Coordinates of C-alpha atoms in Angstrom, one line a residue:
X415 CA 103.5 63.7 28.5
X416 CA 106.8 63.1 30.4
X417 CA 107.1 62.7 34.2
X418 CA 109.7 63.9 36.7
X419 CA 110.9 60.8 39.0
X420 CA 113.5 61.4 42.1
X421 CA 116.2 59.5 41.7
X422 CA 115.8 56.5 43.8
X423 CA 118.6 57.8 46.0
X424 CA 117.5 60.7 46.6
X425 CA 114.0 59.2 47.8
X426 CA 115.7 56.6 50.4
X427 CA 117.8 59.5 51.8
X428 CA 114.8 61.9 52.3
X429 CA 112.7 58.2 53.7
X430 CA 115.4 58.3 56.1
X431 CA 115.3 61.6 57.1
X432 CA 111.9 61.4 57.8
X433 CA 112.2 58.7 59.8
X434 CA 114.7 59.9 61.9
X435 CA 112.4 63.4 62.5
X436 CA 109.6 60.9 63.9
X437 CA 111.9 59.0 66.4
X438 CA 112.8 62.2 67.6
X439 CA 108.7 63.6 68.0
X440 CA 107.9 59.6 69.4
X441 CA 110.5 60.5 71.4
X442 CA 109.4 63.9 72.9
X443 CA 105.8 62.7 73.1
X444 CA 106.9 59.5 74.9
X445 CA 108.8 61.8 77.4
X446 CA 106.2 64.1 77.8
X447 CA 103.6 61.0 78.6
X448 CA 106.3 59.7 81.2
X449 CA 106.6 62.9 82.8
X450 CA 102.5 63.1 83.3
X451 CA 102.3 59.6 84.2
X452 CA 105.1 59.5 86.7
X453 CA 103.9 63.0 88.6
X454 CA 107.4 64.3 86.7
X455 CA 109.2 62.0 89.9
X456 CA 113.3 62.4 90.0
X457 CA 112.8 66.3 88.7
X458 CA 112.1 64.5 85.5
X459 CA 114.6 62.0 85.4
X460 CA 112.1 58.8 86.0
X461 CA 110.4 59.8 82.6
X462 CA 113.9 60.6 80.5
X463 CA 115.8 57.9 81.7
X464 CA 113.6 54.9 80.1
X465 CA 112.7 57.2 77.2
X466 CA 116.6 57.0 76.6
X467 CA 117.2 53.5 77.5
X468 CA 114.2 52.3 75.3
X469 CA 115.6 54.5 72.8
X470 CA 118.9 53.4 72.6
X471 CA 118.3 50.0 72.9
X472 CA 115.9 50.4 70.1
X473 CA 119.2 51.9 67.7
X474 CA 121.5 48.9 68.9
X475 CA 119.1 46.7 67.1
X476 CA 118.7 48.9 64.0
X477 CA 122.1 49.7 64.0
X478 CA 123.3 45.9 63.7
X479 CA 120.8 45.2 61.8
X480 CA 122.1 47.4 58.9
X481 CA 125.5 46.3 59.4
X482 CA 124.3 42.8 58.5
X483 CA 122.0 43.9 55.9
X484 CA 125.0 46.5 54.3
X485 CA 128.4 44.6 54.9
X486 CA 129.4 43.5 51.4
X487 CA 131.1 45.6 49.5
X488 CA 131.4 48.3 51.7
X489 CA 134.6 50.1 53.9
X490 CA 135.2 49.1 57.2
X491 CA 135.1 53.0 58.1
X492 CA 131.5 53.5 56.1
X493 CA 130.0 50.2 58.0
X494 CA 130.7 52.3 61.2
X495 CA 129.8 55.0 60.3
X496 CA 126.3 53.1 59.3
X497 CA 126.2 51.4 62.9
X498 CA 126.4 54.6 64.7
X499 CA 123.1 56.6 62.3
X500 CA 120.5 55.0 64.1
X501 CA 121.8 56.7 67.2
X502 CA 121.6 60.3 65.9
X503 CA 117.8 60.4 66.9
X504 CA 118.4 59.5 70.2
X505 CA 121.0 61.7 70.6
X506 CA 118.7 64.9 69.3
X507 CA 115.9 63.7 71.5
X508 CA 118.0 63.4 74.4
X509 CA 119.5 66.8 74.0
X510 CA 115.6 68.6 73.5
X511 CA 114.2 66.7 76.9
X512 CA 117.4 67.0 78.8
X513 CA 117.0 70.2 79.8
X514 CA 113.6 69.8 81.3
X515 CA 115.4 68.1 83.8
X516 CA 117.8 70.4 85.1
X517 CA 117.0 73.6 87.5
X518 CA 117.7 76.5 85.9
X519 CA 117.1 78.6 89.7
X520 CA 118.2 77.8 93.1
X521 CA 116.0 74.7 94.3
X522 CA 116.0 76.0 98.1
X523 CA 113.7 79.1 98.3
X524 CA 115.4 82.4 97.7
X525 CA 113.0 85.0 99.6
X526 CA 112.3 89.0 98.6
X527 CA 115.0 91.5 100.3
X528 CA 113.4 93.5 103.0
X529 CA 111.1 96.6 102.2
X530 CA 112.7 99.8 103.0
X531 CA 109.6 101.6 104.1
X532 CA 108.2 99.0 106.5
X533 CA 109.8 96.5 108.9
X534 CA 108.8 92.6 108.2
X535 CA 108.1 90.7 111.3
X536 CA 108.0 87.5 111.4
X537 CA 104.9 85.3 113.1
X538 CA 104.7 81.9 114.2
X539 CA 101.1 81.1 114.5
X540 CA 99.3 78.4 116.0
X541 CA 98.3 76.4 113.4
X542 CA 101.9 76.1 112.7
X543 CA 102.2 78.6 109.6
X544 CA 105.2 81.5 110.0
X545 CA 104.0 84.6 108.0
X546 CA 105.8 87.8 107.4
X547 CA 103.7 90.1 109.1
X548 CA 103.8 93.8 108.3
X549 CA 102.2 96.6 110.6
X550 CA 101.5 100.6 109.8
X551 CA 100.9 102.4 112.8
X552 CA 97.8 105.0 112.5
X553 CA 99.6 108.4 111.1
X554 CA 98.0 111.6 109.9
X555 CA 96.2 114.4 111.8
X556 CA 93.2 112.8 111.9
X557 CA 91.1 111.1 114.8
X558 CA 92.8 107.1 115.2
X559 CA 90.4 104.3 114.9
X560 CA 90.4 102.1 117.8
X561 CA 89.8 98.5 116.0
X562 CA 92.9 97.3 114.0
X563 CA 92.0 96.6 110.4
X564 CA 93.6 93.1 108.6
X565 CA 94.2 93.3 105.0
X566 CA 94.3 89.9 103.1
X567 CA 95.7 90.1 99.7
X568 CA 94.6 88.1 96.5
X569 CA 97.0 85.4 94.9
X570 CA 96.4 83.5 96.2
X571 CA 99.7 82.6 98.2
X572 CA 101.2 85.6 96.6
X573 CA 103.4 88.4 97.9
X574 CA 101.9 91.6 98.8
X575 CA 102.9 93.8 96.2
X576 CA 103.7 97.4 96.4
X577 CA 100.9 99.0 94.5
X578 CA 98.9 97.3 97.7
X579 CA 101.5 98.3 100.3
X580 CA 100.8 102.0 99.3
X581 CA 97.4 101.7 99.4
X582 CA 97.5 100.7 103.1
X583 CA 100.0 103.7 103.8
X584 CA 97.0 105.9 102.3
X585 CA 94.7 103.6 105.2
X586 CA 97.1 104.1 107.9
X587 CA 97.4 108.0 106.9
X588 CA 93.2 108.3 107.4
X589 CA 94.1 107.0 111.1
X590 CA 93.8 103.2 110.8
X591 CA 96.0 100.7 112.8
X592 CA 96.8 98.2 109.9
X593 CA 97.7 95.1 109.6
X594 CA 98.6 92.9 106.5
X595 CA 100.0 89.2 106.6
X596 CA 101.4 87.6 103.5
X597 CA 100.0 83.7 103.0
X598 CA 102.2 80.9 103.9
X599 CA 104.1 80.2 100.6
X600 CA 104.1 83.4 99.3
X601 CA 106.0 86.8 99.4
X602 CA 108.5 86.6 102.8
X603 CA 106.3 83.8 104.9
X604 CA 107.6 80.1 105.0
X605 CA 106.7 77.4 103.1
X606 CA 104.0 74.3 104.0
X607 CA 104.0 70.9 102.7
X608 CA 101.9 71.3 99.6
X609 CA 99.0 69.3 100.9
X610 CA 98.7 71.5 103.7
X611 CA 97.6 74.3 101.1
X612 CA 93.7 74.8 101.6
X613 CA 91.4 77.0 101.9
X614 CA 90.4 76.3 105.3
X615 CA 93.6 76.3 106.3
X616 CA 94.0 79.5 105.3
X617 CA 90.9 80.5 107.3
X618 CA 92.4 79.3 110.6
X619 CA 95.2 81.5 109.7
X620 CA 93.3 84.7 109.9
X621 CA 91.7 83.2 113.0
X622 CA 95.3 82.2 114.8
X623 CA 96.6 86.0 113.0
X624 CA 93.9 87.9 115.0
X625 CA 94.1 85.6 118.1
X626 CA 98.0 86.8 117.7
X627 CA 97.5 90.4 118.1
X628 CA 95.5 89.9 121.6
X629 CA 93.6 93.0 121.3
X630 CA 89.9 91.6 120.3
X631 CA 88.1 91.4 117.0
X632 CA 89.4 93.2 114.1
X633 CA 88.4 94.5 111.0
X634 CA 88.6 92.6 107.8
X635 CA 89.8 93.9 104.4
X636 CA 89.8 91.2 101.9
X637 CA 90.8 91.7 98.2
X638 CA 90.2 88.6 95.5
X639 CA 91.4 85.9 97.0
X640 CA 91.4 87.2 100.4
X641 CA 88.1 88.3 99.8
X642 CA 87.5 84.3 99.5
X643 CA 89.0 83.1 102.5
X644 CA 87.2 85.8 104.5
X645 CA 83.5 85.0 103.0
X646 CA 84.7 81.2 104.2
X647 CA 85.7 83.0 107.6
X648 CA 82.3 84.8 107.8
X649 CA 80.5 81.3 107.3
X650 CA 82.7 79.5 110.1
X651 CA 81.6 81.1 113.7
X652 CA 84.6 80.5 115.9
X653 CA 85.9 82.7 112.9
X654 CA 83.6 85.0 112.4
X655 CA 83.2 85.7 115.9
X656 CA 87.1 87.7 116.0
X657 CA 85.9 89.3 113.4
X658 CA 84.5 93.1 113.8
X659 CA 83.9 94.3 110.8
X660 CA 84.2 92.9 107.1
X661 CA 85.1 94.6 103.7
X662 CA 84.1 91.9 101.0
X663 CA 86.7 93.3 97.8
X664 CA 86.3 91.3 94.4
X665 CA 85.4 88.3 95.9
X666 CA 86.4 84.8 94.1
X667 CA 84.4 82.1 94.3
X668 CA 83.2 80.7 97.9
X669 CA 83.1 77.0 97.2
X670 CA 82.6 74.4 95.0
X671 CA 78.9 75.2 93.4
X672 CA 79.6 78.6 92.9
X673 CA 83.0 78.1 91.3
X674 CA 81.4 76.1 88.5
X675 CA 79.1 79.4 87.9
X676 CA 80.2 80.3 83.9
X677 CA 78.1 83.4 84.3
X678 CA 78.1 87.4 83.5
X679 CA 81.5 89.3 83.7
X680 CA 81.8 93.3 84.0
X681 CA 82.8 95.8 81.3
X682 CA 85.7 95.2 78.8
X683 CA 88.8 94.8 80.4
X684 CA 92.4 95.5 79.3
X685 CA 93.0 91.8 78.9
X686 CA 94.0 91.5 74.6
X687 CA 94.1 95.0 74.8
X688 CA 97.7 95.8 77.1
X689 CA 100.7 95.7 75.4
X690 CA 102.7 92.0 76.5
X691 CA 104.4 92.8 80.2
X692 CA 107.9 92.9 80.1
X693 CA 110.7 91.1 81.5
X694 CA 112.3 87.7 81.6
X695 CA 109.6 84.9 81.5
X696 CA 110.5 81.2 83.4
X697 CA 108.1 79.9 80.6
X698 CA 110.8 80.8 77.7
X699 CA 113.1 78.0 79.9
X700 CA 112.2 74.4 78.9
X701 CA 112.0 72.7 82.3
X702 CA 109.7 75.4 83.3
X703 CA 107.1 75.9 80.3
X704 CA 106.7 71.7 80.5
X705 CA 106.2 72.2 84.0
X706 CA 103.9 75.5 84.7
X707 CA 101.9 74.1 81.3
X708 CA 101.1 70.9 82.5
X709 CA 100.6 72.1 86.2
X710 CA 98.1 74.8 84.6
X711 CA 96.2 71.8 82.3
X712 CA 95.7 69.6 85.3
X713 CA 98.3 67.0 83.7
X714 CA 100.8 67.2 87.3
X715 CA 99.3 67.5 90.3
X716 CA 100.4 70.5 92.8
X717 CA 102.8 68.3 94.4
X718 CA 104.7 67.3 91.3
X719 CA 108.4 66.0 91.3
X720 CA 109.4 67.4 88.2
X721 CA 110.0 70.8 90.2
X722 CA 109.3 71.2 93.6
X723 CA 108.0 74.0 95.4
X724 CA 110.8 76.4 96.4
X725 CA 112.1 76.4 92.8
X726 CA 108.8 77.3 91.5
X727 CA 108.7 80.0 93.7
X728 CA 112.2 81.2 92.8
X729 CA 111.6 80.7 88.9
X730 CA 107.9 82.1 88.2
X731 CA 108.2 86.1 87.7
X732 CA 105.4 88.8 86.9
X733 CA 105.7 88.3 83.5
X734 CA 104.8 85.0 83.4
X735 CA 101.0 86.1 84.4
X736 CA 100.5 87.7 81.1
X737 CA 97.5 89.1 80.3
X738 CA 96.1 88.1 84.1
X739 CA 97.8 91.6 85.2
X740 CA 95.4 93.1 82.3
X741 CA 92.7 91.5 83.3
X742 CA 92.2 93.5 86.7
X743 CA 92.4 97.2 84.5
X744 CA 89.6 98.9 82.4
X745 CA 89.9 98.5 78.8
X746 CA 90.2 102.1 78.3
X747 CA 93.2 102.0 80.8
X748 CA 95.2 99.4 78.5
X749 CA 97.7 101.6 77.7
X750 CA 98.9 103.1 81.5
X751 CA 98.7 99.7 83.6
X752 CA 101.1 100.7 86.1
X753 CA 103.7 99.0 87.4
X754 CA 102.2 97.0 89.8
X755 CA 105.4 95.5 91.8
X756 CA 109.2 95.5 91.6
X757 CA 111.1 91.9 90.1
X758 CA 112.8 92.0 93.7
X759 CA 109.1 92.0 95.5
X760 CA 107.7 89.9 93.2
X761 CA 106.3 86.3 94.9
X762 CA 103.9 83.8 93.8
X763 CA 103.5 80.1 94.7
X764 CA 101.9 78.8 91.3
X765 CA 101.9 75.1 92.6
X766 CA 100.3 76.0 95.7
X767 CA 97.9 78.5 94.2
X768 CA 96.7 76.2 91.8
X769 CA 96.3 74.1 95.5
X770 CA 94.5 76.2 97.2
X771 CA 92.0 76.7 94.3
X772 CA 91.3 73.2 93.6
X773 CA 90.2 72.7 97.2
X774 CA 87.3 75.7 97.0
X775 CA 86.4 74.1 94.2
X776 CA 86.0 70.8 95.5
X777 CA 84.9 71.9 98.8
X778 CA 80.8 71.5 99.3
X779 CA 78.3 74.9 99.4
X780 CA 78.8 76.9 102.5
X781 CA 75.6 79.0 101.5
X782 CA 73.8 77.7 104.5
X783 CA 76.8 78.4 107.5
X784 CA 76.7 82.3 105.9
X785 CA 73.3 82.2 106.0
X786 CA 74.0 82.2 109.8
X787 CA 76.3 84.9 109.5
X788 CA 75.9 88.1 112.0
X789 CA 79.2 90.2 111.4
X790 CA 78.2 93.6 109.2
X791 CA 79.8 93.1 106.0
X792 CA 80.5 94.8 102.6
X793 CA 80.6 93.5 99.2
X794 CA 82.9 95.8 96.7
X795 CA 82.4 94.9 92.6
X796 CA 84.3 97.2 89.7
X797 CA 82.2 97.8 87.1
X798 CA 85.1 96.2 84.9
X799 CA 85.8 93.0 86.9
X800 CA 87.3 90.4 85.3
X801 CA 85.5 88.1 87.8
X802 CA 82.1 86.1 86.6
X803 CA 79.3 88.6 88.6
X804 CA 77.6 85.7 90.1
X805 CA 80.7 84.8 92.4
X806 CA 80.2 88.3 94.2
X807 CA 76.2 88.0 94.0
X808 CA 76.1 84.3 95.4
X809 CA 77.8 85.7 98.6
X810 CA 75.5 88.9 98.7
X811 CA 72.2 86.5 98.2
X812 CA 73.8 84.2 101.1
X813 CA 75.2 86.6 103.5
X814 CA 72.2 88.3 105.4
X815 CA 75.1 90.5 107.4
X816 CA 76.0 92.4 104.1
X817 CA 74.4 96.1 104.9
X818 CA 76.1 97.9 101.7
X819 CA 77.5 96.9 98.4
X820 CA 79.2 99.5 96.7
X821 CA 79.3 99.0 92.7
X822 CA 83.2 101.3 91.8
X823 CA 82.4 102.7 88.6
X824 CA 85.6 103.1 86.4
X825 CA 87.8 100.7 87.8
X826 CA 88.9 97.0 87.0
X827 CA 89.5 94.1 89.5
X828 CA 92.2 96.0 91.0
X829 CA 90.6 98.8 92.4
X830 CA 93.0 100.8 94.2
X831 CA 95.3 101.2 91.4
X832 CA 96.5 104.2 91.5
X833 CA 94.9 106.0 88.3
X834 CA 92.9 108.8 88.6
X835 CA 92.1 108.8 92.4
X836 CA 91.2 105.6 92.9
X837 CA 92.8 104.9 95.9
X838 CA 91.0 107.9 97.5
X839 CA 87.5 106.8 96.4
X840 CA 88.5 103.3 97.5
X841 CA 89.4 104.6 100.8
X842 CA 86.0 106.4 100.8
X843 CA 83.9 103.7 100.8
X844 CA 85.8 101.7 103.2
X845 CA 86.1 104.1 105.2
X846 CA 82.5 105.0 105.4
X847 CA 81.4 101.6 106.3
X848 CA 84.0 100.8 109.2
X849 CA 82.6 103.9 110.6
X850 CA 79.2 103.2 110.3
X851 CA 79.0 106.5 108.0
X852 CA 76.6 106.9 104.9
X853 CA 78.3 105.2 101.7
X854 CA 79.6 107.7 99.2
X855 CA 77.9 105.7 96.6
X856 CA 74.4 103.8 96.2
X857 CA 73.7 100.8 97.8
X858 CA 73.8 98.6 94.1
X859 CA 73.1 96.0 93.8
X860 CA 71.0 95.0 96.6
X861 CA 69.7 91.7 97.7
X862 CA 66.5 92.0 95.5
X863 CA 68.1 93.7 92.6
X864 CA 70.5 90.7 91.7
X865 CA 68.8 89.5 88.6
X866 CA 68.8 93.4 86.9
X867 CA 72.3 94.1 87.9
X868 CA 73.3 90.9 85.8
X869 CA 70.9 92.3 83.1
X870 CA 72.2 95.7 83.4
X871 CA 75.9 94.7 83.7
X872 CA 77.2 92.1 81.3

């Protein structure tokens, strides 16, 4: 039987190739480490510049080293062109790391236009945060309601976006006086140093927001997020105390214990389902996949030097969330997601959300402090939440103050959406509790029935 040999020249040039092709991944990978170990310092530069050095210093050697070994016989023009080889895998690796260290966007923060429909005032509040404040004046033929209501949105430190601006037009048509703030860092507000991103900071927020408006205690409306830093609120009494009324929406998790619940989530939602959002992604840009990746694996911390704050503001667009905008909508409402904000509304903080969230989760239980809690409350859960069910049951089992919970059938994390009426039956049952009216719906769960609603609900 005869066998097939490559000719032996053949074999040392394909060797060679190889070799070349893992320089250039030990490059990359050596970067990469550099950037984690270094916090991505000098926008990057601290990790590519040794990876280069070490590099290069590293083709010197093999470069004289096979002039030595290849001299005899050869032209002078072939020995150089032998000496410079070793340098083409530098060369590649510098090009494919390069660009994770240049801004793409403008590296001071670019802030949303104005809205059209509604002025943007801007607050400087007492704990030092400015916010972009944004009021709606009670409007419609109806009777007004004489405590202002405070809507804080989900993100967290995310713009307000306009599917959420229109619901609180339908509010302020039904006669309420509302109010909405956007979180420092995100839509219009200014910026904090990153370790000043916290949940409790955000709670003396809402406190120094309703000392702001003078008038009293207020009426709380708080969605996701927002629904978290007003639970936290509830369980803090110089807090709670401004605080009239409160509308628990979709409710992340409190603190620490209850954000390592892996527990029961609602009906399918859209997420897998949707078709992929559209528009330009940051994450199809080198610097900022590296840098949004490793941010999201825990690998650089908030605070990281590879990009700093205002630039990931600037860069990071709706699209980027993927399947997170999914995730809030029904399954069976895959295919008619709206819209949920315009490119030039769109805001979101990713360093500083990621922030925020790490301190709830590191912070200790607050079950006891809400256990003290005497402002009427209610808790709101869609039937296809994307959230795990025991972070809205552990603040229904700790908060003796919630009267009502009101379980939306139909509806996804997002629950005034737009589709079908929702916003209406939204308004419904908030409305029905700030006036101390009977709830359009059952009272489900309640305290006792936790355990079956998990049952009955997975």
């Amino acid at each position: 039987m005869s066998t097939f040999a490559l000719p032996a020249p053949l074999l040392r040039r394909a060797a060679r190739s190889l070799s070349a092709l893992a320089a250039v991944v030990a490059s990359v990978l050596a970067f990469l480490a550099l950037v984690v170990l270094t916090d991505g310092a000098g926008s990057g530069l601290a990790a590519w510049l040794p990876v280069l050095a070490a590099g290069t210093a590293l083709a010197l050697w093999r470069s004289r080293s096979r002039s030595r070994s290849r001299s005899r016989g050869r032209s002078r023009s072939r020995i150089r062109v032998a000496r410079l080889v070793p340098f083409l895998p530098v060369v590649v690796a510098a090009a494919l790391t390069a660009p994770v260290c240049v801004p793409t966007v403008p590296t001071a923060r670019q802030y949303p236009p104005d809205l059209p429909f509604v002025a943007t005032e801007h607050w400087s509040l007492d704990t030092g945060s400015s916010v972009a404040v944004y009021h709606y004046p009670p409007a419609g033929p109806g009777p007004r309601h004489p405590v202002p209501l405070v809507y804080l949105n989900g993100g967290p430190v995310r713009g307000i976006s306009l599917l959420d601006h229109r619901f609180l037009q339908l509010l302020a048509g039904q006669g309420y006086d509302v109010y909405a703030y956007e979180q420092p860092g995100g839509g219009r507000s200014g910026l904090l140093p990153m370790d000043q991103y916290t949940a409790d900071r955000s709670v003396r927020d809402l406190g120094a927001f309703v000392d702001r408006l003078g008038g009293g205690a207020v009426d709380v409306l708080g969605f996701s997020s927002g629904a978290v830093v007003l639970t936290r609120a509830l369980a803090d009494p110089g807090t709670a105390a401004r605080v009239h009324r409160a509308v628990i929406a979709e409710p992340g998790p409190m603190d620490g214990p209850t954000a390592r619940i892996a527990g029961h989530r609602g009906r399918e939602s859209a997420r897998g389902l949707a078709p992929d959002p559209t528009g330009p992604r940051s994450t199809h840009v080198p610097r900022y996949a590296v840098a949004f990746g490793l941010l999201r694996l825990g690998l650089l911390s908030p605070g990281t030097g590879l990009i700093g704050q205002a630039e990931g503001d600037n860069a990071f667009t709706a699209a980027d969330l993927g399947g997170d905008t999914a995730s809030a909508y029904c399954a069976r409402d895959a295919y008619r997601i709206p819209v949920e904000d315009s490119a030039r509304n769109f805001s979101f903080s990713p360093a500083a959300s990621l922030r925020v969230q790490r301190t709830v989760r590191d912070s200790a239980s607050i079950a006891s402090q809400l256990g003290r809690s005497r402002t009427p409350a209610m808790l709101m859960i869609a039937e296809c939440s994307s959230q795990v069910r025991q972070w809205a049951t552990a603040v229904l089992a700790a908060d003796p103050a919630i009267q009502r919970t009101q379980f939306m059938p139909g509806v996804g994390h997002h629950m005034w959406n737009g589709l079908d009426g929702n916003n209406d039956r939204a308004a419904a049952v908030i409305g029905a509790f700030l006036q101390d009216q009977p709830a359009p719906l059952p009272n489900s769960p309640t305290r006792e029935g936790i355990q079956a609603f998990l049952r009955d609900h997975e």
